[in-house]
mmCIF file of C-alpha atoms and ligand atoms in Angstrom:
data_model
loop_
_atom_site.group_PDB
_atom_site.id
_atom_site.type_symbol
_atom_site.label_atom_id
_atom_site.label_comp_id
_atom_site.label_asym_id
_atom_site.label_seq_id
_atom_site.Cartn_x
_atom_site.Cartn_y
_atom_site.Cartn_z
ATOM 1 C CA UNK E 1341 -16.801 -5.425 18.329
ATOM 2 C CA UNK E 1342 -13.464 -7.159 17.838
ATOM 3 C CA UNK E 1343 -11.371 -5.201 15.344
ATOM 4 C CA UNK E 1344 -10.219 -6.328 12.817
ATOM 5 C CA UNK E 1345 -12.928 -8.974 12.546
ATOM 6 C CA UNK E 1346 -11.712 -12.544 12.992
ATOM 7 C CA UNK E 1347 -13.633 -15.700 12.103
ATOM 8 C CA UNK E 1348 -13.786 -16.732 15.776
ATOM 9 C CA UNK E 1349 -15.808 -13.671 16.695
ATOM 10 C CA UNK E 1350 -19.324 -15.011 17.272
ATOM 11 C CA UNK E 1351 -20.899 -11.596 17.077
ATOM 12 C CA UNK E 1352 -23.473 -10.031 19.320
ATOM 13 C CA UNK E 1353 -26.722 -9.508 17.518
ATOM 14 C CA UNK E 1354 -30.026 -7.874 18.287
ATOM 15 C CA UNK E 1355 -32.530 -10.163 16.563
ATOM 16 C CA UNK E 1356 -35.124 -7.397 16.186
ATOM 17 C CA UNK E 1357 -32.795 -4.651 14.904
ATOM 18 C CA UNK E 1358 -33.112 -3.049 11.464
ATOM 19 C CA UNK E 1359 -30.236 -4.911 9.794
ATOM 20 C CA UNK E 1360 -30.638 -8.178 11.621
ATOM 21 C CA UNK E 1361 -32.853 -9.996 9.158
ATOM 22 C CA UNK E 1362 -29.826 -9.770 6.858
ATOM 23 C CA UNK E 1363 -27.351 -10.722 9.596
ATOM 24 C CA UNK E 1364 -29.412 -13.584 10.989
ATOM 25 C CA UNK E 1365 -30.000 -14.859 7.452
ATOM 26 C CA UNK E 1366 -26.268 -15.244 6.964
ATOM 27 C CA UNK E 1367 -25.821 -16.790 10.401
ATOM 28 C CA UNK E 1368 -28.622 -19.267 9.767
ATOM 29 C CA UNK E 1369 -27.082 -20.244 6.407
ATOM 30 C CA UNK E 1370 -23.791 -21.074 8.148
ATOM 31 C CA UNK E 1371 -25.638 -23.135 10.767
ATOM 32 C CA UNK E 1372 -27.449 -25.120 8.086
ATOM 33 C CA UNK E 1373 -24.241 -25.727 6.161
ATOM 34 C CA UNK E 1374 -22.591 -27.227 9.228
ATOM 35 C CA UNK E 1375 -25.630 -29.324 10.089
ATOM 36 C CA UNK E 1376 -25.675 -30.727 6.550
ATOM 37 C CA UNK E 1377 -22.009 -31.533 6.864
ATOM 38 C CA UNK E 1378 -22.503 -33.247 10.250
ATOM 39 C CA UNK E 1379 -25.671 -35.111 9.283
ATOM 40 C CA UNK E 1380 -25.121 -35.884 5.584
ATOM 41 C CA UNK E 1381 -21.332 -35.596 5.252
ATOM 42 C CA UNK E 1382 -21.856 -32.890 2.652
ATOM 43 C CA UNK E 1383 -18.721 -31.091 1.490
ATOM 44 C CA UNK E 1384 -19.053 -27.445 2.402
ATOM 45 C CA UNK E 1385 -17.079 -24.212 2.136
ATOM 46 C CA UNK E 1386 -18.142 -21.030 3.913
ATOM 47 C CA UNK E 1387 -16.787 -17.681 2.743
ATOM 48 C CA UNK E 1388 -17.456 -14.525 4.740
ATOM 49 C CA UNK E 1389 -17.383 -11.816 2.110
ATOM 50 C CA UNK E 1390 -16.602 -8.240 3.150
ATOM 51 C CA UNK E 1391 -17.709 -5.190 1.135
ATOM 52 C CA UNK E 1392 -16.959 -6.123 -2.471
ATOM 53 C CA UNK E 1393 -17.390 -3.786 -5.442
ATOM 54 C CA UNK E 1394 -16.662 -3.524 -9.137
ATOM 55 C CA UNK E 1395 -18.109 -3.275 -12.629
ATOM 56 C CA UNK E 1396 -21.598 -4.781 -13.130
ATOM 57 C CA UNK E 1397 -22.904 -3.713 -9.738
ATOM 58 C CA UNK E 1398 -26.485 -2.604 -10.029
ATOM 59 C CA UNK E 1399 -26.629 1.211 -10.169
ATOM 60 C CA UNK E 1400 -29.571 1.209 -7.734
ATOM 61 C CA UNK E 1401 -28.510 -1.465 -5.256
ATOM 62 C CA UNK E 1402 -28.099 1.222 -2.596
ATOM 63 C CA UNK E 1403 -24.598 0.162 -1.655
ATOM 64 C CA UNK E 1404 -22.095 2.882 -1.070
ATOM 65 C CA UNK E 1405 -19.720 2.446 -4.040
ATOM 66 C CA UNK E 1406 -22.460 2.189 -6.670
ATOM 67 C CA UNK E 1407 -24.453 4.997 -5.042
ATOM 68 C CA UNK E 1408 -21.526 7.427 -4.841
ATOM 69 C CA UNK E 1409 -20.253 6.555 -8.348
ATOM 70 C CA UNK E 1410 -23.662 7.170 -9.919
ATOM 71 C CA UNK E 1411 -24.178 10.371 -7.926
ATOM 72 C CA UNK E 1412 -20.709 11.629 -8.923
ATOM 73 C CA UNK E 1413 -21.209 10.888 -12.619
ATOM 74 C CA UNK E 1414 -24.525 12.762 -12.532
ATOM 75 C CA UNK E 1415 -22.935 15.639 -10.576
ATOM 76 C CA UNK E 1416 -25.571 15.106 -7.881
ATOM 77 C CA UNK E 1417 -24.972 15.523 -4.153
ATOM 78 C CA UNK E 1418 -23.032 12.672 -2.566
ATOM 79 C CA UNK E 1419 -25.119 11.439 0.373
ATOM 80 C CA UNK E 1420 -22.846 10.567 3.283
ATOM 81 C CA UNK E 1421 -24.672 8.881 6.142
ATOM 82 C CA UNK E 1422 -23.697 10.345 9.517
ATOM 83 C CA UNK E 1423 -20.318 12.062 9.849
ATOM 84 C CA UNK E 1424 -18.621 9.872 7.244
ATOM 85 C CA UNK E 1425 -16.000 8.736 9.721
ATOM 86 C CA UNK E 1426 -17.311 5.172 9.793
ATOM 87 C CA UNK E 1427 -15.011 2.810 7.909
ATOM 88 C CA UNK E 1428 -15.315 -0.060 5.478
ATOM 89 C CA UNK E 1429 -12.689 -2.158 3.690
ATOM 90 C CA UNK E 1430 -13.431 -2.516 -0.006
ATOM 91 C CA UNK E 1431 -12.388 -5.518 -2.065
ATOM 92 C CA UNK E 1432 -12.304 -5.421 -5.875
ATOM 93 C CA UNK E 1433 -14.429 -8.114 -7.478
ATOM 94 C CA UNK E 1434 -11.558 -9.778 -9.404
ATOM 95 C CA UNK E 1435 -9.636 -10.319 -6.155
ATOM 96 C CA UNK E 1436 -12.736 -11.773 -4.510
ATOM 97 C CA UNK E 1437 -13.460 -14.100 -7.451
ATOM 98 C CA UNK E 1438 -9.875 -15.357 -7.325
ATOM 99 C CA UNK E 1439 -10.229 -16.102 -3.597
ATOM 100 C CA UNK E 1440 -13.521 -17.963 -4.108
ATOM 101 C CA UNK E 1441 -12.004 -20.169 -6.829
ATOM 102 C CA UNK E 1442 -9.042 -20.929 -4.580
ATOM 103 C CA UNK E 1443 -11.363 -21.764 -1.690
ATOM 104 C CA UNK E 1444 -13.346 -24.200 -3.858
ATOM 105 C CA UNK E 1445 -10.074 -25.917 -4.796
ATOM 106 C CA UNK E 1446 -8.986 -26.580 -1.200
ATOM 107 C CA UNK E 1447 -9.109 -30.099 0.285
ATOM 108 C CA UNK E 1448 -12.438 -31.279 1.750
ATOM 109 C CA UNK E 1449 -11.388 -30.643 5.337
ATOM 110 C CA UNK E 1450 -11.149 -26.895 4.645
ATOM 111 C CA UNK E 1451 -14.695 -25.774 5.429
ATOM 112 C CA UNK E 1452 -14.254 -22.205 6.627
ATOM 113 C CA UNK E 1453 -15.737 -19.927 7.731
ATOM 114 C CA UNK E 1454 -13.011 -17.919 6.122
ATOM 115 C CA UNK E 1455 -12.906 -14.143 5.756
ATOM 116 C CA UNK E 1456 -12.473 -12.831 2.228
ATOM 117 C CA UNK E 1457 -11.978 -9.133 1.690
ATOM 118 C CA UNK E 1458 -9.422 -6.384 1.462
ATOM 119 C CA UNK E 1459 -8.090 -5.291 4.866
ATOM 120 C CA UNK E 1460 -7.249 -1.749 3.724
ATOM 121 C CA UNK E 1461 -9.662 0.363 5.752
ATOM 122 C CA UNK E 1462 -11.140 3.577 4.372
ATOM 123 C CA UNK E 1463 -13.546 6.145 5.816
ATOM 124 C CA UNK E 1464 -16.777 6.738 3.938
ATOM 125 C CA UNK E 1465 -15.843 10.398 3.649
ATOM 126 C CA UNK E 1466 -12.475 9.423 2.129
ATOM 127 C CA UNK E 1467 -14.277 7.151 -0.306
ATOM 128 C CA UNK E 1468 -16.610 9.998 -1.340
ATOM 129 C CA UNK E 1469 -13.683 12.337 -1.967
ATOM 130 C CA UNK E 1470 -11.831 9.704 -3.984
ATOM 131 C CA UNK E 1471 -14.851 8.943 -6.159
ATOM 132 C CA UNK E 1472 -15.521 12.651 -6.805
ATOM 133 C CA UNK E 1473 -11.891 13.140 -7.872
ATOM 134 C CA UNK E 1474 -11.715 10.020 -10.060
ATOM 135 C CA UNK E 1475 -15.005 10.825 -11.774
ATOM 136 C CA UNK E 1476 -13.941 14.440 -12.394
ATOM 137 C CA UNK E 1477 -17.233 15.392 -10.782
ATOM 138 C CA UNK E 1478 -18.580 18.704 -9.521
ATOM 139 C CA UNK E 1479 -20.730 16.929 -6.885
ATOM 140 C CA UNK E 1480 -20.851 18.353 -3.377
ATOM 141 C CA UNK E 1481 -20.950 16.255 -0.241
ATOM 142 C CA UNK E 1482 -24.106 16.327 1.853
ATOM 143 C CA UNK E 1483 -24.488 14.715 5.285
ATOM 144 C CA UNK E 1484 -27.723 12.840 5.938
ATOM 145 C CA UNK E 1485 -28.893 10.816 8.907
ATOM 146 C CA UNK E 1486 -27.114 7.590 9.769
ATOM 147 C CA UNK E 1487 -29.292 4.459 9.514
ATOM 148 C CA UNK E 1488 -29.821 2.620 12.815
ATOM 149 C CA UNK E 1489 -27.271 -0.096 13.582
ATOM 150 C CA UNK E 1490 -24.831 1.115 10.920
ATOM 151 C CA UNK E 1491 -21.529 -0.556 11.887
ATOM 152 C CA UNK E 1492 -18.784 1.897 12.848
ATOM 153 C CA UNK E 1493 -15.772 -0.030 11.566
ATOM 154 C CA UNK E 1494 -15.344 -2.982 9.272
ATOM 155 C CA UNK E 1495 -12.076 -4.626 8.433
ATOM 156 C CA UNK E 1496 -11.497 -8.326 7.885
ATOM 157 C CA UNK E 1497 -8.598 -10.199 9.419
ATOM 158 C CA UNK E 1498 -7.557 -12.285 6.405
ATOM 159 C CA UNK E 1499 -4.767 -14.310 8.046
ATOM 160 C CA UNK E 1500 -6.645 -17.548 7.398
ATOM 161 C CA UNK E 1501 -7.197 -16.773 3.725
ATOM 162 C CA UNK E 1502 -3.543 -15.831 3.310
ATOM 163 C CA UNK E 1503 -2.462 -19.034 4.951
ATOM 164 C CA UNK E 1504 -4.953 -21.555 3.518
ATOM 165 C CA UNK E 1505 -5.484 -20.064 0.057
ATOM 166 C CA UNK E 1506 -2.104 -18.411 -0.478
ATOM 167 C CA UNK E 1507 -4.101 -15.335 -1.430
ATOM 168 C CA UNK E 1508 -4.228 -11.654 -0.731
ATOM 169 C CA UNK E 1509 -5.950 -8.824 -2.598
ATOM 170 C CA UNK E 1510 -3.834 -7.094 -5.239
ATOM 171 C CA UNK E 1511 -6.049 -4.337 -6.668
ATOM 172 C CA UNK E 1512 -5.681 -0.978 -4.876
ATOM 173 C CA UNK E 1513 -8.885 0.941 -4.155
ATOM 174 C CA UNK E 1514 -8.054 3.739 -6.575
ATOM 175 C CA UNK E 1515 -7.524 1.312 -9.457
ATOM 176 C CA UNK E 1516 -10.690 -0.657 -8.721
ATOM 177 C CA UNK E 1517 -12.760 2.499 -8.354
ATOM 178 C CA UNK E 1518 -11.430 3.828 -11.669
ATOM 179 C CA UNK E 1519 -12.652 0.677 -13.445
ATOM 180 C CA UNK E 1520 -15.968 0.767 -11.618
ATOM 181 C CA UNK E 1521 -16.589 4.420 -12.450
ATOM 182 C CA UNK E 1522 -15.744 3.734 -16.116
ATOM 183 C CA UNK E 1523 -18.273 0.914 -16.109
ATOM 184 C CA UNK E 1524 -21.015 3.160 -14.748
ATOM 185 C CA UNK E 1525 -20.042 5.935 -17.175
ATOM 186 C CA UNK E 1526 -20.793 3.626 -20.104
ATOM 187 C CA UNK E 1527 -23.988 2.100 -18.689
ATOM 188 C CA UNK E 1528 -25.997 4.767 -16.886
ATOM 189 C CA UNK E 1529 -27.620 7.900 -18.186
ATOM 190 C CA UNK E 1530 -25.841 10.936 -16.809
ATOM 191 C CA UNK E 1531 -27.755 13.716 -18.535
HETATM 192 N N1 UDP P 2816 -23.469 4.896 3.006
HETATM 193 C C1 UDP P 2816 -23.476 6.288 2.867
HETATM 194 N N2 UDP P 2816 -24.214 6.827 1.868
HETATM 195 C C2 UDP P 2816 -24.939 6.088 0.978
HETATM 196 C C3 UDP P 2816 -24.915 4.667 1.115
HETATM 197 C C4 UDP P 2816 -24.166 4.115 2.142
HETATM 198 O O1 UDP P 2816 -22.820 7.005 3.647
HETATM 199 O O2 UDP P 2816 -25.582 6.673 0.095
HETATM 200 C C5 UDP P 2816 -22.679 4.318 4.107
HETATM 201 C C6 UDP P 2816 -23.465 3.339 4.979
HETATM 202 O O3 UDP P 2816 -24.222 4.031 5.969
HETATM 203 C C7 UDP P 2816 -22.325 2.522 5.575
HETATM 204 C C8 UDP P 2816 -21.305 2.462 4.419
HETATM 205 O O4 UDP P 2816 -21.629 3.544 3.562
HETATM 206 O O5 UDP P 2816 -21.744 3.196 6.679
HETATM 207 C C9 UDP P 2816 -21.347 1.151 3.643
HETATM 208 O O6 UDP P 2816 -22.678 0.901 3.254
HETATM 209 P P1 UDP P 2816 -23.090 -0.348 2.377
HETATM 210 O O7 UDP P 2816 -24.585 -0.462 2.429
HETATM 211 O O8 UDP P 2816 -22.462 -0.268 1.020
HETATM 212 O O9 UDP P 2816 -22.403 -1.608 3.110
HETATM 213 P P2 UDP P 2816 -22.555 -2.205 4.615
HETATM 214 O O10 UDP P 2816 -23.120 -1.137 5.529
HETATM 215 O O11 UDP P 2816 -23.446 -3.397 4.483
HETATM 216 O O12 UDP P 2816 -21.156 -2.559 5.011
#
């Protein structure tokens, strides 16, 4: 895997793997967008969104930020998959929304694909520790089995977004997590 991930990386996918329905779905959508542009001159914009989080996530969507935040607020065990040394790069929703609006405002010839995300890389274990601290939680970390095909590292190269959209993320992880945890504190039952 090319690291950080650039738009020109065509990927190498196993069409029958556990996660690949999701991956191929996204790939197919991009293919269709470009065919519609070629065949029907449709204006298109393709954003490749990397791990985004923030208030109003669903508490049971199974994604790591919502899962850990809810577990921490309930003082339940934090379930790290594998050794927790895999990385992700988390983008706060307000930064992502700003980038999407900017992308929609670009001239017609800007089609993407264009990476949108926050390039600050964080281990899943580091994320768990940060969420426990910010939530003031007594949760303990527990290590459970790693799902098949779980990517080891994820970090977007956002040079194109910086250049074409004059954009870069501004919300640090700690600040975004604080707002997200506060959101879950007011919406989920913790007792
Ligand atoms: N993860 C974890 N515990 C959980 C949920 C997720 O350790 O309870 C890990 C997951 O295995 C992956 C990372 O957190 O390594 C990000 O998972 P998520 O599903 O949020 O995003 P994606 O894997 O699609 O980037």
